[in-house]
XYZ file of C-alpha atoms in Angstrom:
315
model
C 68.290 149.394 71.247
C 65.796 148.912 67.707
C 63.163 146.714 68.971
C 63.114 148.858 72.342
C 62.300 151.228 70.077
C 59.944 149.796 68.551
C 59.643 152.580 64.955
C 61.318 155.671 66.433
C 64.519 157.207 64.786
C 67.317 156.201 67.340
C 70.192 158.443 66.212
C 74.288 157.770 67.484
C 74.896 160.226 70.378
C 78.655 159.683 69.570
C 78.012 161.640 65.903
C 76.247 164.782 67.193
C 78.228 167.685 66.858
C 77.982 171.160 68.419
C 78.369 173.564 64.972
C 80.251 176.339 65.932
C 80.083 179.752 64.289
C 81.985 181.251 61.676
C 82.616 184.204 63.402
C 84.664 185.874 61.414
C 81.779 186.128 58.472
C 78.113 186.249 61.248
C 80.056 189.851 62.269
C 81.664 191.181 59.337
C 80.398 194.297 56.910
C 77.871 191.349 53.977
C 76.359 189.532 56.365
C 75.273 192.203 58.759
C 73.765 194.461 55.193
C 71.797 190.510 54.791
C 71.025 190.545 58.029
C 69.695 193.820 58.307
C 67.299 193.183 55.261
C 65.471 190.264 57.116
C 65.732 190.864 60.508
C 62.977 192.563 61.764
C 59.449 191.148 63.292
C 55.803 192.024 61.895
C 51.965 191.406 62.706
C 49.771 190.309 60.417
C 46.086 191.224 60.186
C 44.131 188.836 58.269
C 40.246 189.953 56.790
C 38.016 186.924 54.908
C 34.609 187.935 53.467
C 32.023 185.332 55.850
C 29.833 184.687 52.948
C 32.837 183.856 50.663
C 34.587 181.228 52.578
C 30.847 179.312 52.960
C 30.580 179.840 49.433
C 34.021 178.234 48.548
C 33.594 174.964 51.528
C 30.123 174.217 49.537
C 32.007 173.420 46.173
C 35.366 172.357 47.573
C 33.445 169.241 48.655
C 30.733 169.816 45.431
C 35.024 168.851 43.942
C 35.251 166.587 46.030
C 35.824 162.612 44.309
C 32.967 160.056 44.701
C 32.608 158.764 48.264
C 33.124 154.853 47.466
C 30.487 152.583 49.494
C 32.107 151.300 53.215
C 33.879 148.029 52.605
C 35.426 145.365 55.091
C 38.821 143.765 54.500
C 38.976 140.711 57.313
C 42.622 140.274 57.141
C 44.051 136.452 60.556
C 47.614 137.519 61.868
C 49.481 135.771 64.435
C 50.498 137.853 66.789
C 53.525 138.103 69.147
C 53.829 140.404 72.780
C 57.508 140.854 73.172
C 59.582 144.097 75.069
C 60.241 146.457 71.870
C 56.092 145.945 72.290
C 53.565 144.028 69.441
C 54.922 142.169 66.383
C 51.677 141.418 64.149
C 52.357 138.265 61.196
C 49.508 137.956 58.621
C 48.659 134.738 57.935
C 45.642 134.978 55.956
C 43.035 138.092 53.902
C 39.912 137.271 52.936
C 37.632 139.335 50.068
C 36.156 142.786 50.800
C 32.360 142.281 51.769
C 30.128 145.670 50.943
C 28.514 146.313 53.985
C 24.826 147.138 53.200
C 24.245 151.210 54.350
C 21.247 149.562 56.857
C 23.138 147.854 58.772
C 26.030 151.413 59.567
C 25.559 153.056 62.811
C 25.715 156.886 61.438
C 27.984 158.701 62.953
C 26.407 163.309 64.631
C 28.494 164.294 61.656
C 27.812 168.359 63.066
C 29.310 167.454 66.049
C 32.000 165.622 64.131
C 32.782 168.710 61.640
C 32.970 171.207 64.353
C 35.536 169.123 65.926
C 37.678 169.348 63.352
C 37.234 172.443 61.620
C 35.506 174.812 64.585
C 33.037 175.858 62.392
C 29.772 176.689 63.694
C 26.874 174.067 62.965
C 24.649 176.690 61.170
C 27.657 177.456 59.161
C 28.095 173.872 58.384
C 24.148 173.011 57.748
C 24.829 175.663 55.244
C 27.525 174.116 53.970
C 25.876 170.781 53.944
C 23.112 171.426 52.765
C 24.002 173.636 49.496
C 26.300 171.207 48.640
C 23.849 168.469 47.511
C 26.082 165.546 49.031
C 24.635 164.932 51.863
C 23.104 161.576 50.762
C 26.457 160.487 49.916
C 26.701 160.175 54.160
C 24.796 156.631 54.216
C 27.301 155.160 52.323
C 30.748 155.991 54.609
C 30.265 157.738 56.851
C 34.001 158.275 58.266
C 35.087 158.311 54.295
C 32.787 161.044 54.373
C 33.266 163.407 56.688
C 37.120 162.761 56.631
C 36.716 164.607 52.255
C 34.545 166.894 54.363
C 36.683 168.617 56.635
C 39.762 168.198 54.291
C 38.009 170.437 52.095
C 35.975 172.836 54.545
C 40.141 173.294 56.246
C 41.714 173.826 53.244
C 39.036 175.827 52.328
C 39.769 177.952 55.967
C 43.685 178.348 55.280
C 43.423 179.850 52.094
C 41.054 182.020 52.382
C 42.169 183.498 55.536
C 46.132 183.340 53.465
C 44.517 185.314 51.210
C 43.673 188.107 53.309
C 46.223 188.390 55.488
C 48.964 191.409 55.863
C 52.110 192.442 57.381
C 52.977 195.616 59.196
C 56.838 195.843 60.134
C 56.231 196.005 64.231
C 59.156 198.599 64.995
C 62.815 199.163 64.578
C 63.488 197.618 68.533
C 60.560 194.531 67.296
C 63.692 192.277 65.852
C 65.884 189.263 65.920
C 69.262 189.799 67.044
C 72.504 188.482 65.292
C 73.745 187.761 68.746
C 71.277 184.784 69.148
C 73.866 182.986 66.302
C 75.743 182.846 68.956
C 73.390 181.851 72.025
C 71.691 180.269 70.415
C 72.845 176.038 70.388
C 72.555 174.651 66.794
C 73.713 170.582 66.898
C 73.986 168.429 64.009
C 74.324 164.779 63.211
C 77.183 163.344 61.143
C 75.458 162.312 58.490
C 73.437 165.663 58.002
C 76.541 167.576 58.310
C 78.439 169.163 55.412
C 81.194 170.963 55.956
C 81.000 174.587 54.202
C 83.265 177.679 53.916
C 81.076 180.457 53.364
C 78.215 180.446 56.021
C 77.735 182.072 59.030
C 78.300 177.623 61.088
C 81.362 176.337 60.139
C 78.337 172.999 58.676
C 74.700 173.216 57.840
C 73.361 170.822 58.859
C 70.510 169.497 55.823
C 67.437 167.912 55.954
C 67.045 164.570 54.483
C 64.451 165.131 50.962
C 67.482 165.476 49.212
C 67.883 169.635 48.152
C 69.626 171.594 51.072
C 72.982 169.415 50.532
C 72.710 169.943 46.450
C 71.731 173.404 47.192
C 74.772 174.701 50.372
C 77.301 172.470 47.834
C 76.074 175.104 44.847
C 76.081 178.528 47.293
C 80.256 176.543 48.177
C 80.985 176.962 44.335
C 79.360 180.021 43.037
C 81.509 182.830 42.708
C 79.032 184.966 42.850
C 77.952 183.679 46.755
C 79.347 186.410 49.420
C 78.224 184.309 52.571
C 74.928 182.219 54.188
C 73.086 181.161 56.390
C 70.596 178.245 56.961
C 68.895 180.255 59.095
C 67.817 178.645 62.285
C 64.953 177.130 63.992
C 64.470 180.483 66.053
C 64.173 182.476 63.164
C 60.533 182.207 62.628
C 57.327 184.361 60.904
C 53.975 184.012 62.679
C 51.197 182.646 60.290
C 47.927 181.880 61.758
C 48.566 178.283 60.794
C 51.573 178.551 62.632
C 55.087 178.847 62.805
C 57.312 179.749 59.510
C 61.053 179.355 59.154
C 62.669 180.009 55.659
C 65.318 177.695 54.910
C 68.437 180.821 53.356
C 69.900 184.144 53.314
C 72.207 184.605 50.743
C 74.048 187.712 49.906
C 74.863 187.867 45.993
C 77.492 190.389 44.042
C 77.502 190.925 41.078
C 80.597 192.649 38.469
C 82.143 192.748 41.481
C 79.767 195.791 43.536
C 76.268 195.260 42.916
C 74.832 193.482 46.110
C 71.607 190.861 45.951
C 70.388 190.167 49.436
C 68.025 187.197 48.780
C 65.350 184.942 51.958
C 65.641 181.306 49.888
C 62.914 178.552 49.943
C 64.270 174.709 49.121
C 61.957 173.098 47.589
C 61.881 169.471 45.365
C 59.404 171.254 43.357
C 58.467 174.598 42.449
C 54.656 173.545 41.830
C 52.584 174.707 44.700
C 50.228 171.642 44.337
C 52.965 169.065 45.309
C 53.532 170.788 48.764
C 51.659 170.331 51.099
C 48.573 172.132 51.213
C 49.459 174.029 54.841
C 52.792 173.484 53.891
C 52.391 176.020 50.664
C 50.735 178.374 52.986
C 52.381 179.111 55.220
C 55.147 179.858 52.596
C 52.735 182.208 51.285
C 52.622 183.965 54.924
C 56.558 184.261 54.109
C 56.247 186.275 51.345
C 53.760 188.623 52.558
C 55.275 188.786 55.893
C 58.924 189.340 53.697
C 56.905 192.190 51.222
C 56.008 194.074 54.404
C 60.068 194.264 54.429
C 61.008 195.619 51.789
C 61.334 199.290 52.020
C 64.459 201.451 51.382
C 66.831 200.744 49.092
C 67.772 197.113 47.628
C 65.577 195.283 49.843
C 65.968 191.301 50.249
C 64.051 189.421 47.962
C 62.306 186.458 48.853
C 62.222 182.850 46.487
C 61.505 179.838 45.594
C 64.153 177.473 44.134
C 65.147 173.785 43.634
C 68.623 175.192 42.895
C 70.746 178.317 43.127
C 69.464 179.034 38.895
C 66.173 179.581 40.003
C 68.184 182.324 42.820
C 69.886 183.724 39.697
C 67.543 184.420 37.859
C 66.157 187.162 39.813
C 69.527 188.913 39.445
C 68.637 189.479 35.443
């Protein structure tokens, strides 16, 4: 099977398990109070300054690392073709050869960048000329286009997120609590954890190494009364695609004070350590829940690596 599948991840169907809901917790007054604070849907508007966007794109390209000259490395390998595909075994490697810029055929930079960034050709001409780095394009065209397109797209994402405003749609637009029972949730034995305080009998965690310890901390902490690992159908719309938060948690302090949290668990609290697009989505999620934070004791959006980070917001 592994030979036929190549690099595809193979999962044992015998380990597949359907996750059931824990009815008593799902329909409890505590979880209902938590769900009512986070269930509503929103719409968003984006407003940004086009001139500022171009200026920021110019600076982003100026801050890119130097473009290195195009180099070629020749490798020799024996190839074997099997049912799993082509398998290559390297037999020899030569030193790098630096190409003369005059020998490099230059691609259509404006067309490539337009395809990758969806900016107009006029805007791209302005950005490239003002960056004063167009002379480096001939050194390594592919590297220049990749760095320029990534810099522009990063700047676009920041502009979209910085100017985003969310608004709750209305009382009739929300994620129904019944979806926990109607939508099937499955996991595999190697990535599920049996739990007691969750609305599901098991938590399906990812392989990043953060979610399982966090679920175990939720189970052990007596202040945590009920929580849910938010399913994939619970989505927040963003200009960069849908965002699915990680957890909804109810904490009860001193037997009477309740705190409601939506938690995003990551291995680091530093934004630079996240993938850039992912961190932008999380920022949109934060704005979404701010728009829902109306009325008494609303849910709070928290980024955390461990439960202590969440509990720190209860002080």
